[in-house]
Short mmCIF file of C-alpha atoms and ligand atoms in Angstrom, two decimals:
data_model
loop_
_atom_site.label_atom_id
_atom_site.label_comp_id
_atom_site.label_asym_id
_atom_site.label_seq_id
_atom_site.Cartn_x
_atom_site.Cartn_y
_atom_site.Cartn_z
CA MET U 142 85.37 65.99 -16.67
CA ALA U 143 82.79 68.66 -15.98
CA GLU U 144 83.72 68.39 -12.28
CA LEU U 145 87.37 68.81 -13.04
CA ASN U 146 86.70 71.98 -14.96
CA ALA U 147 84.48 73.40 -12.26
CA GLU U 148 87.13 72.73 -9.59
CA HIS U 149 89.75 74.35 -11.72
CA LYS U 150 87.53 77.36 -12.22
CA GLY U 151 87.13 77.57 -8.42
CA THR U 152 90.87 77.89 -7.77
CA VAL U 153 91.40 80.61 -10.32
CA GLN U 154 88.33 82.55 -9.29
CA PRO U 155 89.23 86.29 -9.40
CA ALA U 156 90.00 88.06 -6.09
CA ALA U 157 87.06 90.45 -6.58
CA ALA U 158 84.68 87.50 -6.80
CA ARG U 159 86.18 85.95 -3.68
CA LEU U 160 85.84 89.25 -1.82
CA TRP U 161 82.21 89.31 -2.77
CA ALA U 162 81.69 85.67 -1.82
CA ASN U 163 83.35 86.26 1.61
CA ARG U 164 81.65 89.65 2.14
CA TRP U 165 79.86 88.64 5.35
CA LEU U 166 83.04 87.33 6.97
CA LEU U 167 84.83 90.53 5.96
CA ALA U 168 82.09 92.82 7.29
CA ALA U 169 81.96 90.89 10.57
CA GLY U 170 85.75 91.18 11.01
CA ILE U 171 85.84 94.93 10.31
CA VAL U 172 82.91 95.56 12.68
CA ALA U 173 84.66 93.51 15.42
CA VAL U 174 87.97 95.43 15.05
CA LEU U 175 86.20 98.78 15.11
CA ALA U 176 84.09 97.76 18.10
CA VAL U 177 87.19 96.82 20.14
CA HIS U 178 89.09 100.07 19.39
CA GLY U 179 86.23 102.48 18.98
CA LEU U 180 85.62 104.42 15.77
CA ALA U 181 87.33 107.62 16.85
CA GLY U 182 90.54 106.02 18.04
CA ALA U 183 91.29 104.01 14.96
CA SER U 184 95.09 103.74 14.93
CA ALA U 185 97.56 102.40 12.35
CA TYR U 186 97.18 98.96 14.00
CA VAL U 187 93.49 99.05 13.34
CA VAL U 188 94.02 99.92 9.67
CA LEU U 189 96.61 97.10 9.44
CA ALA U 190 94.20 94.61 10.98
CA ALA U 191 91.50 95.64 8.48
CA ILE U 192 93.95 95.15 5.57
CA VAL U 193 94.92 91.66 6.86
CA LEU U 194 91.25 90.75 7.03
CA LEU U 195 90.69 92.11 3.55
CA LEU U 196 93.54 89.99 2.15
CA ALA U 197 92.39 86.87 3.96
CA ALA U 198 88.93 87.30 2.51
CA ALA U 199 90.33 87.73 -0.98
CA LEU U 200 92.55 84.62 -0.73
CA LEU U 201 90.17 82.26 1.08
CA PRO U 202 88.45 79.79 -1.23
CA SER U 203 84.85 80.78 -1.16
CA GLY U 204 81.84 78.63 -0.64
CA GLY U 205 80.86 79.79 -4.19
CA ALA U 206 83.59 77.59 -5.76
CA ARG U 207 82.16 74.51 -4.11
CA GLN U 208 78.76 75.67 -5.22
CA SER U 209 79.86 76.04 -8.85
CA ILE U 210 81.21 72.45 -8.86
CA GLU U 211 77.88 71.20 -7.62
CA ASP U 212 76.07 73.40 -10.15
CA ALA U 213 78.12 71.97 -13.04
CA THR U 214 77.50 68.38 -11.94
CA ALA U 215 73.80 69.06 -11.59
CA MET U 216 73.74 70.81 -14.97
CA GLU U 217 75.44 67.85 -16.65
CA ALA U 218 73.07 65.32 -15.08
CA GLY U 219 70.02 67.46 -15.88
CA GLY U 220 71.22 68.05 -19.47
CA LEU U 221 71.76 64.33 -20.10
CA GLN U 222 68.37 63.50 -18.63
CA ARG U 223 66.78 65.91 -21.04
CA LEU U 224 68.77 64.36 -23.94
CA SER U 225 66.56 61.70 -25.48
CA GLY U 226 67.87 59.08 -27.92
CA GLU U 227 65.69 60.72 -30.55
CA TYR U 228 67.35 64.14 -30.15
CA LEU U 229 70.78 62.54 -30.25
CA ALA U 230 69.92 60.55 -33.41
CA ALA U 231 68.56 63.71 -35.07
CA ALA U 232 71.81 65.55 -34.34
CA VAL U 233 73.87 62.87 -36.16
CA ALA U 234 74.39 63.80 -39.82
CA ASP U 235 74.87 60.18 -41.00
CA PRO U 236 71.95 57.77 -41.40
CA LEU U 237 71.34 56.14 -38.02
CA ILE U 238 68.86 53.41 -37.05
CA ILE U 239 68.10 52.21 -33.51
CA PHE U 240 66.77 48.63 -33.32
CA ASP U 241 65.88 46.00 -30.72
CA ARG U 242 67.06 42.42 -30.11
CA THR U 243 64.59 41.08 -32.73
CA ALA U 244 66.20 43.36 -35.38
CA THR U 245 63.06 45.50 -35.47
CA ILE U 246 63.43 49.23 -36.10
CA VAL U 247 62.73 51.34 -33.00
CA HIS U 248 63.79 54.68 -34.46
CA ALA U 249 65.47 56.05 -37.61
CA ASN U 250 66.85 59.58 -37.96
CA ALA U 251 66.03 61.99 -40.80
CA ALA U 252 69.27 61.15 -42.65
CA ALA U 253 68.26 57.44 -42.66
CA PHE U 254 64.84 58.32 -44.08
CA ALA U 255 66.46 60.45 -46.78
CA ALA U 256 68.95 57.72 -47.69
CA PHE U 257 66.76 54.62 -47.59
CA GLY U 258 63.13 55.86 -47.57
CA GLY U 259 60.25 53.62 -46.48
CA LEU U 260 61.56 53.10 -42.93
CA ALA U 261 59.16 52.91 -40.00
CA PRO U 262 59.29 51.80 -36.39
CA GLY U 263 58.22 48.15 -36.19
CA MET U 264 59.76 47.27 -39.58
CA SER U 265 62.17 44.33 -39.76
CA LEU U 266 65.74 45.33 -40.56
CA SER U 267 66.41 41.90 -42.06
CA LEU U 268 63.66 42.51 -44.62
CA LYS U 269 64.78 46.07 -45.36
CA PHE U 270 68.47 45.21 -45.81
CA ARG U 271 68.54 41.74 -47.39
CA ALA U 272 72.20 41.79 -48.48
CA PRO U 273 74.15 38.88 -46.88
CA GLU U 274 76.75 41.24 -45.37
CA MET U 275 74.00 43.16 -43.53
CA GLN U 276 72.42 39.93 -42.27
CA ALA U 277 75.81 38.77 -41.00
CA LEU U 278 76.36 42.14 -39.30
CA LEU U 279 72.99 41.99 -37.51
CA ASP U 280 73.53 38.33 -36.50
CA SER U 281 76.95 38.96 -35.02
CA VAL U 282 75.93 41.99 -32.93
CA LEU U 283 72.61 40.45 -31.80
CA SER U 284 74.25 37.17 -30.78
CA GLY U 285 76.26 39.17 -28.25
CA THR U 286 79.60 37.66 -29.29
CA VAL U 287 80.89 41.13 -30.19
CA ALA U 288 79.90 44.56 -28.87
CA SER U 289 80.30 46.18 -32.29
CA GLU U 290 81.07 45.22 -35.88
CA ILE U 291 81.70 47.01 -39.20
CA VAL U 292 80.91 45.93 -42.79
CA ASP U 293 80.94 47.50 -46.27
CA TYR U 294 77.52 47.61 -47.87
CA THR U 295 76.35 48.93 -51.24
CA GLU U 296 72.84 50.27 -51.71
CA LYS U 297 71.94 49.79 -55.39
CA LEU U 298 68.82 51.95 -55.79
CA PRO U 299 67.85 54.68 -56.62
CA VAL U 300 71.56 55.45 -57.23
CA GLU U 301 74.46 53.26 -56.24
CA ARG U 302 76.00 54.32 -52.92
CA ALA U 303 78.73 52.62 -50.93
CA TYR U 304 78.47 52.66 -47.12
CA ARG U 305 80.64 51.51 -44.25
CA VAL U 306 78.09 50.33 -41.69
CA SER U 307 78.81 49.91 -38.01
CA ALA U 308 76.47 48.08 -35.64
CA SER U 309 76.87 48.27 -31.87
CA SER U 310 75.02 47.44 -28.73
CA VAL U 311 73.83 50.48 -26.71
CA GLY U 312 74.33 48.43 -23.51
CA HIS U 313 73.21 49.48 -19.98
CA ALA U 314 70.40 46.90 -20.08
CA THR U 315 68.55 48.89 -22.75
CA ASP U 316 68.34 45.88 -25.07
CA LEU U 317 68.85 48.34 -27.92
CA TYR U 318 71.34 48.43 -30.77
CA VAL U 319 72.41 51.11 -33.20
CA LEU U 320 73.35 51.05 -36.90
CA VAL U 321 75.35 53.96 -38.36
CA PHE U 322 75.94 54.30 -42.13
CA LYS U 323 79.04 56.25 -43.30
CA ASP U 324 78.77 57.19 -46.99
CA GLN U 325 81.98 56.19 -48.77
CA SER U 326 80.82 56.91 -52.34
CA GLU U 327 82.82 60.14 -52.76
CA ALA U 328 86.02 58.57 -51.39
CA ARG U 329 85.54 55.58 -53.74
CA ARG U 330 84.97 57.90 -56.72
CA ILE U 331 88.20 59.76 -55.93
CA ASP U 332 90.07 56.44 -55.60
CA ARG U 333 88.71 55.32 -58.97
CA MET U 334 89.69 58.65 -60.59
CA ARG U 335 93.20 58.32 -59.18
CA ALA U 336 93.51 54.75 -60.46
CA ASP U 337 92.23 55.83 -63.93
CA PHE U 338 94.69 58.71 -63.94
CA ILE U 339 97.65 56.45 -63.15
CA ALA U 340 96.52 53.95 -65.82
CA ASN U 341 96.18 56.77 -68.40
CA ALA U 342 99.52 58.35 -67.51
CA SER U 343 101.30 54.97 -67.66
CA HIS U 344 99.70 54.23 -71.02
CA GLU U 345 100.74 57.63 -72.40
CA LEU U 346 104.33 57.03 -71.30
CA ARG U 347 104.46 53.40 -72.40
CA THR U 348 103.52 54.16 -76.03
CA PRO U 349 106.57 56.34 -76.84
CA LEU U 350 108.77 54.08 -74.75
CA ALA U 351 107.70 51.01 -76.77
CA SER U 352 108.41 52.91 -79.99
CA ILE U 353 111.90 53.94 -78.81
CA SER U 354 112.74 50.42 -77.71
CA GLY U 355 111.54 49.03 -81.09
CA PHE U 356 113.78 51.43 -83.00
CA ILE U 357 116.79 50.59 -80.83
CA GLU U 358 116.27 46.93 -81.70
CA THR U 359 116.01 47.73 -85.43
CA LEU U 360 119.15 49.89 -85.30
CA ARG U 361 121.09 47.10 -83.64
CA GLY U 362 119.72 44.48 -86.08
CA PRO U 363 118.49 44.91 -89.64
CA ALA U 364 119.31 48.64 -89.96
CA ARG U 365 122.81 48.32 -88.50
CA GLY U 366 124.63 49.26 -91.70
CA ASP U 367 122.02 51.67 -93.13
CA PRO U 368 122.97 55.33 -92.42
CA ALA U 369 119.79 56.77 -94.01
CA ALA U 370 117.53 54.56 -91.89
CA ARG U 371 119.61 55.35 -88.80
CA ASP U 372 119.13 59.11 -89.25
CA GLN U 373 115.42 58.69 -89.79
CA PHE U 374 115.00 56.42 -86.75
CA LEU U 375 117.07 58.66 -84.50
CA GLN U 376 114.81 61.58 -85.47
CA ILE U 377 111.71 59.55 -84.52
CA MET U 378 113.32 58.52 -81.24
CA GLN U 379 114.10 62.14 -80.46
CA ASN U 380 110.46 63.11 -81.12
CA GLN U 381 109.28 60.36 -78.81
CA THR U 382 111.57 61.40 -75.98
CA GLY U 383 110.29 64.97 -76.49
CA ARG U 384 106.74 63.65 -76.10
CA MET U 385 107.64 61.86 -72.88
CA ALA U 386 109.35 64.96 -71.52
CA ARG U 387 106.28 67.12 -72.31
CA LEU U 388 104.02 64.62 -70.59
CA ILE U 389 106.23 64.52 -67.49
CA ASP U 390 106.35 68.34 -67.40
CA ASP U 391 102.55 68.52 -67.59
CA LEU U 392 102.13 65.82 -64.94
CA LEU U 393 104.48 67.72 -62.62
CA SER U 394 102.60 70.99 -63.24
CA LEU U 395 99.32 69.29 -62.40
CA SER U 396 100.64 67.70 -59.24
CA ARG U 397 102.15 71.02 -58.07
CA LEU U 398 98.79 72.74 -58.65
CA GLU U 399 96.86 69.99 -56.90
CA MET U 400 98.97 70.43 -53.81
CA LYS U 401 97.79 74.02 -53.40
CA PRO U 402 94.33 74.05 -55.00
CA TYR U 403 92.89 77.06 -53.16
CA LEU U 404 96.03 79.01 -52.32
CA LYS U 405 95.16 82.49 -53.52
CA PRO U 406 97.95 84.26 -55.42
CA GLY U 407 98.84 87.55 -53.78
CA THR U 408 100.61 89.60 -56.49
CA GLU U 409 99.28 91.90 -59.22
CA VAL U 410 99.67 90.77 -62.82
CA ASP U 411 99.71 93.12 -65.80
CA LEU U 412 97.58 91.16 -68.28
CA ARG U 413 98.52 93.36 -71.26
CA GLN U 414 102.23 92.69 -70.77
CA THR U 415 101.70 88.99 -69.92
CA ILE U 416 99.53 88.26 -72.96
CA ASP U 417 101.87 90.24 -75.23
CA SER U 418 104.73 88.00 -74.17
CA VAL U 419 102.61 84.86 -74.67
CA ILE U 420 101.89 86.02 -78.23
CA ASP U 421 105.60 86.75 -78.84
CA SER U 422 106.65 83.35 -77.53
CA LEU U 423 104.14 81.55 -79.78
CA ALA U 424 104.95 83.60 -82.91
CA PRO U 425 107.20 80.83 -84.35
CA LEU U 426 104.44 78.17 -83.91
CA ALA U 427 101.83 80.51 -85.45
CA ARG U 428 104.15 81.18 -88.42
CA GLU U 429 104.82 77.45 -88.86
CA ASN U 430 101.06 76.76 -88.93
CA GLY U 431 100.27 79.73 -91.18
CA VAL U 432 98.17 81.46 -88.52
CA ALA U 433 98.02 85.26 -88.02
CA ILE U 434 97.50 86.37 -84.42
CA GLU U 435 95.37 89.54 -84.07
CA ARG U 436 95.14 91.63 -80.88
CA ASP U 437 92.12 93.58 -79.68
CA PHE U 438 93.04 95.02 -76.27
CA VAL U 439 90.98 97.67 -74.48
CA ASP U 440 92.89 100.83 -73.42
CA GLY U 441 94.05 101.51 -69.87
CA PRO U 442 95.60 99.44 -67.11
CA LEU U 443 94.70 95.73 -67.13
CA ASP U 444 95.92 94.48 -63.78
CA VAL U 445 94.44 91.56 -61.86
CA PRO U 446 95.56 89.79 -58.68
CA GLY U 447 97.34 86.59 -59.66
CA ASP U 448 100.47 84.61 -60.27
CA ARG U 449 102.17 85.76 -63.46
CA ASP U 450 103.81 82.43 -64.38
CA GLU U 451 100.55 80.56 -63.89
CA LEU U 452 98.49 83.04 -65.93
CA PHE U 453 101.20 82.95 -68.62
CA GLN U 454 100.73 79.16 -68.75
CA VAL U 455 96.91 79.52 -69.05
CA PHE U 456 97.08 81.85 -72.06
CA GLU U 457 99.98 79.95 -73.60
CA ASN U 458 97.97 76.66 -73.49
CA LEU U 459 94.84 78.33 -74.92
CA LEU U 460 96.68 80.21 -77.68
CA GLU U 461 98.76 77.16 -78.57
CA ASN U 462 95.57 75.07 -78.93
CA ALA U 463 93.98 77.79 -81.09
CA CYS U 464 97.07 77.87 -83.39
CA LYS U 465 97.22 74.05 -83.56
CA TYR U 466 93.60 72.92 -83.76
CA GLY U 467 92.26 76.08 -85.42
CA GLN U 468 95.06 76.17 -87.97
CA SER U 469 92.68 75.83 -90.95
CA GLY U 470 91.02 79.16 -90.05
CA GLY U 471 94.28 81.00 -90.78
CA ARG U 472 93.83 83.51 -87.95
CA VAL U 473 93.33 83.75 -84.21
CA THR U 474 92.11 86.80 -82.29
CA VAL U 475 93.09 87.60 -78.72
CA SER U 476 90.83 90.18 -77.10
CA ILE U 477 90.89 91.75 -73.65
CA GLU U 478 87.96 93.74 -72.31
CA ARG U 479 86.76 95.02 -68.96
CA ASP U 480 83.63 93.46 -67.55
CA GLY U 481 82.04 95.77 -64.98
CA THR U 482 78.48 94.48 -65.28
CA ASP U 483 79.14 91.11 -63.76
CA PRO U 484 78.34 90.61 -60.05
CA GLU U 485 82.07 89.99 -59.85
CA PRO U 486 83.67 92.74 -61.96
CA GLY U 487 86.88 91.84 -63.69
CA ILE U 488 88.65 91.38 -67.00
CA ASP U 489 87.66 89.03 -69.83
CA VAL U 490 90.29 87.54 -72.11
CA THR U 491 88.97 85.68 -75.18
CA ILE U 492 91.01 83.56 -77.57
CA ARG U 493 89.03 82.81 -80.70
CA ASP U 494 89.98 80.65 -83.66
CA TYR U 495 88.18 80.03 -86.93
CA GLY U 496 89.02 76.33 -87.34
CA PRO U 497 86.81 73.21 -87.22
CA GLY U 498 85.41 73.99 -83.74
CA ILE U 499 84.42 71.49 -81.06
CA PRO U 500 81.22 69.39 -81.24
CA GLU U 501 78.86 70.39 -78.42
CA GLU U 502 78.86 66.99 -76.68
CA HIS U 503 82.62 67.20 -76.05
CA ILE U 504 82.62 70.68 -74.47
CA PRO U 505 81.60 69.67 -70.90
CA ARG U 506 84.40 67.04 -70.74
CA ILE U 507 87.15 68.84 -72.59
CA THR U 508 88.93 70.04 -69.42
CA GLU U 509 89.17 66.49 -67.97
CA ARG U 510 92.62 64.98 -67.76
CA PHE U 511 93.58 63.09 -70.95
CA TYR U 512 90.26 63.90 -72.63
CA ARG U 513 90.70 64.59 -76.34
CA VAL U 514 88.19 65.19 -79.10
CA ASP U 515 90.45 63.44 -81.59
CA VAL U 516 93.34 61.42 -80.16
CA GLU U 517 95.27 61.23 -83.45
CA SER U 518 95.14 64.97 -84.12
CA SER U 519 96.23 65.66 -80.51
CA ARG U 520 99.22 63.30 -80.93
CA THR U 521 100.30 64.78 -84.27
CA GLN U 522 100.02 68.25 -82.69
CA LYS U 523 102.29 67.13 -79.84
CA GLY U 524 99.42 67.30 -77.34
CA THR U 525 99.47 65.56 -73.97
CA GLY U 526 95.73 65.79 -73.23
CA LEU U 527 96.55 67.71 -70.04
CA GLY U 528 96.71 71.34 -71.27
CA LEU U 529 93.10 72.36 -70.52
CA SER U 530 93.11 70.47 -67.25
CA ILE U 531 96.09 72.57 -66.12
CA VAL U 532 94.21 75.70 -67.30
CA LYS U 533 91.18 74.72 -65.20
CA HIS U 534 93.28 74.14 -62.06
CA ILE U 535 95.08 77.47 -62.35
CA LEU U 536 91.83 79.35 -62.94
CA THR U 537 90.23 77.72 -59.87
CA ARG U 538 93.11 79.06 -57.78
CA HIS U 539 92.43 82.52 -59.22
CA SER U 540 88.64 82.27 -58.57
CA ALA U 541 88.35 82.76 -62.34
CA ARG U 542 85.90 81.21 -64.83
CA LEU U 543 86.49 79.52 -68.17
CA SER U 544 83.70 79.46 -70.73
CA ILE U 545 83.92 77.64 -74.04
CA LYS U 546 81.71 78.44 -77.03
CA SER U 547 81.96 76.73 -80.35
CA GLU U 548 80.07 76.14 -83.56
CA VAL U 549 81.25 73.22 -85.62
CA GLY U 550 82.90 74.45 -88.82
CA LYS U 551 83.17 78.03 -87.54
CA GLY U 552 85.76 77.80 -84.77
CA ALA U 553 85.99 77.93 -81.00
CA ALA U 554 86.21 80.72 -78.39
CA PHE U 555 87.78 80.19 -74.97
CA SER U 556 86.96 83.07 -72.56
CA VAL U 557 88.59 83.59 -69.20
CA HIS U 558 86.93 85.90 -66.66
CA LEU U 559 89.45 87.06 -64.06
CA PRO U 560 88.02 88.93 -61.06
CA SER U 561 89.75 92.28 -60.51
CA ALA U 562 89.79 91.95 -56.72
P1 LIG N 26 96.11 68.53 -75.87
O1 LIG N 26 97.41 68.42 -75.21
O2 LIG N 26 95.63 67.26 -76.50
O3 LIG N 26 96.01 69.70 -76.76
P2 LIG N 26 94.22 69.91 -74.19
O4 LIG N 26 93.76 69.57 -72.83
O5 LIG N 26 94.92 71.20 -74.38
O6 LIG N 26 95.09 68.70 -74.65
O7 LIG N 26 92.98 69.88 -75.14
C1 LIG N 26 92.10 68.76 -75.09
C2 LIG N 26 91.45 68.54 -76.43
O8 LIG N 26 90.55 69.60 -76.72
C3 LIG N 26 92.41 68.53 -77.60
O9 LIG N 26 92.97 67.26 -77.75
C4 LIG N 26 91.50 68.92 -78.76
O10 LIG N 26 90.86 67.75 -79.22
C5 LIG N 26 90.47 69.83 -78.12
N1 LIG N 26 90.72 71.27 -78.36
C6 LIG N 26 91.33 72.13 -77.52
N2 LIG N 26 91.35 73.38 -78.05
C7 LIG N 26 90.72 73.30 -79.24
C8 LIG N 26 90.41 74.27 -80.25
N3 LIG N 26 90.76 75.54 -80.15
N4 LIG N 26 89.73 73.81 -81.34
C9 LIG N 26 89.36 72.53 -81.46
N5 LIG N 26 89.62 71.58 -80.54
C10 LIG N 26 90.29 71.96 -79.43
#
């Protein structure tokens, strides 16, 4: 491959370089022409002959091209000779162990030391990795029946980690073999999270569905001729379909956001106007819950880069939660202030309620999907358990921060710091 490149480079060598490479041929030609015709009598033919020589020298492949091919080949051979197995192992980011035909460690790279500790040349691999799958892997590659083999292996201590391990023979009569460990723990964790999410979402949808189907049965059976019961059951069924629709809307919002997690919004959003319209849109809910919404906005322009619809959804979710869960406090304050002291200057929006607050142990998990402090109160408040998770996703896209402070019995404050650039 290196040869191919060098040859290619030779054919496209610039004319100036070829002139230089063929300089002796060129000089000899010009001297010969001048010698035949004499310097003084240089005619148009002489000039023409010199030009032809000049062109020939520029177009002729030079000896330098051949030289550069040889140089590249020599460089490659020299480079590979300098490359020891140890250097190569050190350059591999995954744990890597070189061993001999008796399954004894010959060399382990730094990543292998960090992952497994207590490794040393001369140590038996079979004693270090006693799991049956590792023994089978070593047996199959050492028996020579296969050149390479892969197994899944879990290291239990100090923390559980899942690896995909490949063993292969180095070959070329070295009598050496190599083990490479690919850490799969993060991929497994994501798979588990996805499976949990699907299980949770299915459960959330199945509950209202079971209730609707039960009421349909009752309406067709025992309550068939009872108009009062029918009205009551239809109302419940309507509430349940509303709950399913809200859940599907939230699931769709989340999946849309997950598809573009770091896509930075490019427009400017007027926070004063946006938050005013959030407050207006939630006025009926606040009235229903007996909550007064108070504003405390700093003067002057309050623009930040962002997506207006998404930021509307953030403040709508936070204010809705404050009106619902902080209802007993009777009031909610929405304040906007400029924060120039931060290493990342921007605007802080805080939504504070004076309700029961959130116990400290729940705060770190409250933005997880389907996490609720009190499942019953979330259900009666028409919650889906996804509101704060959507907030977190949108704020990540805006490089913004959410901080939650709460004292049980005194209320909760959700602050959003939006960078101004
Ligand atoms: P939900 O749809 O259940 O409201 P969220 O993700 O918006 O889901 O909120 C998760 C949980 O956090 C809620 O179920 C509630 O228990 C708790 N929570 C959120 N905001 C407040 C608040 N202002 N005061 C007390 N608890 C809150």
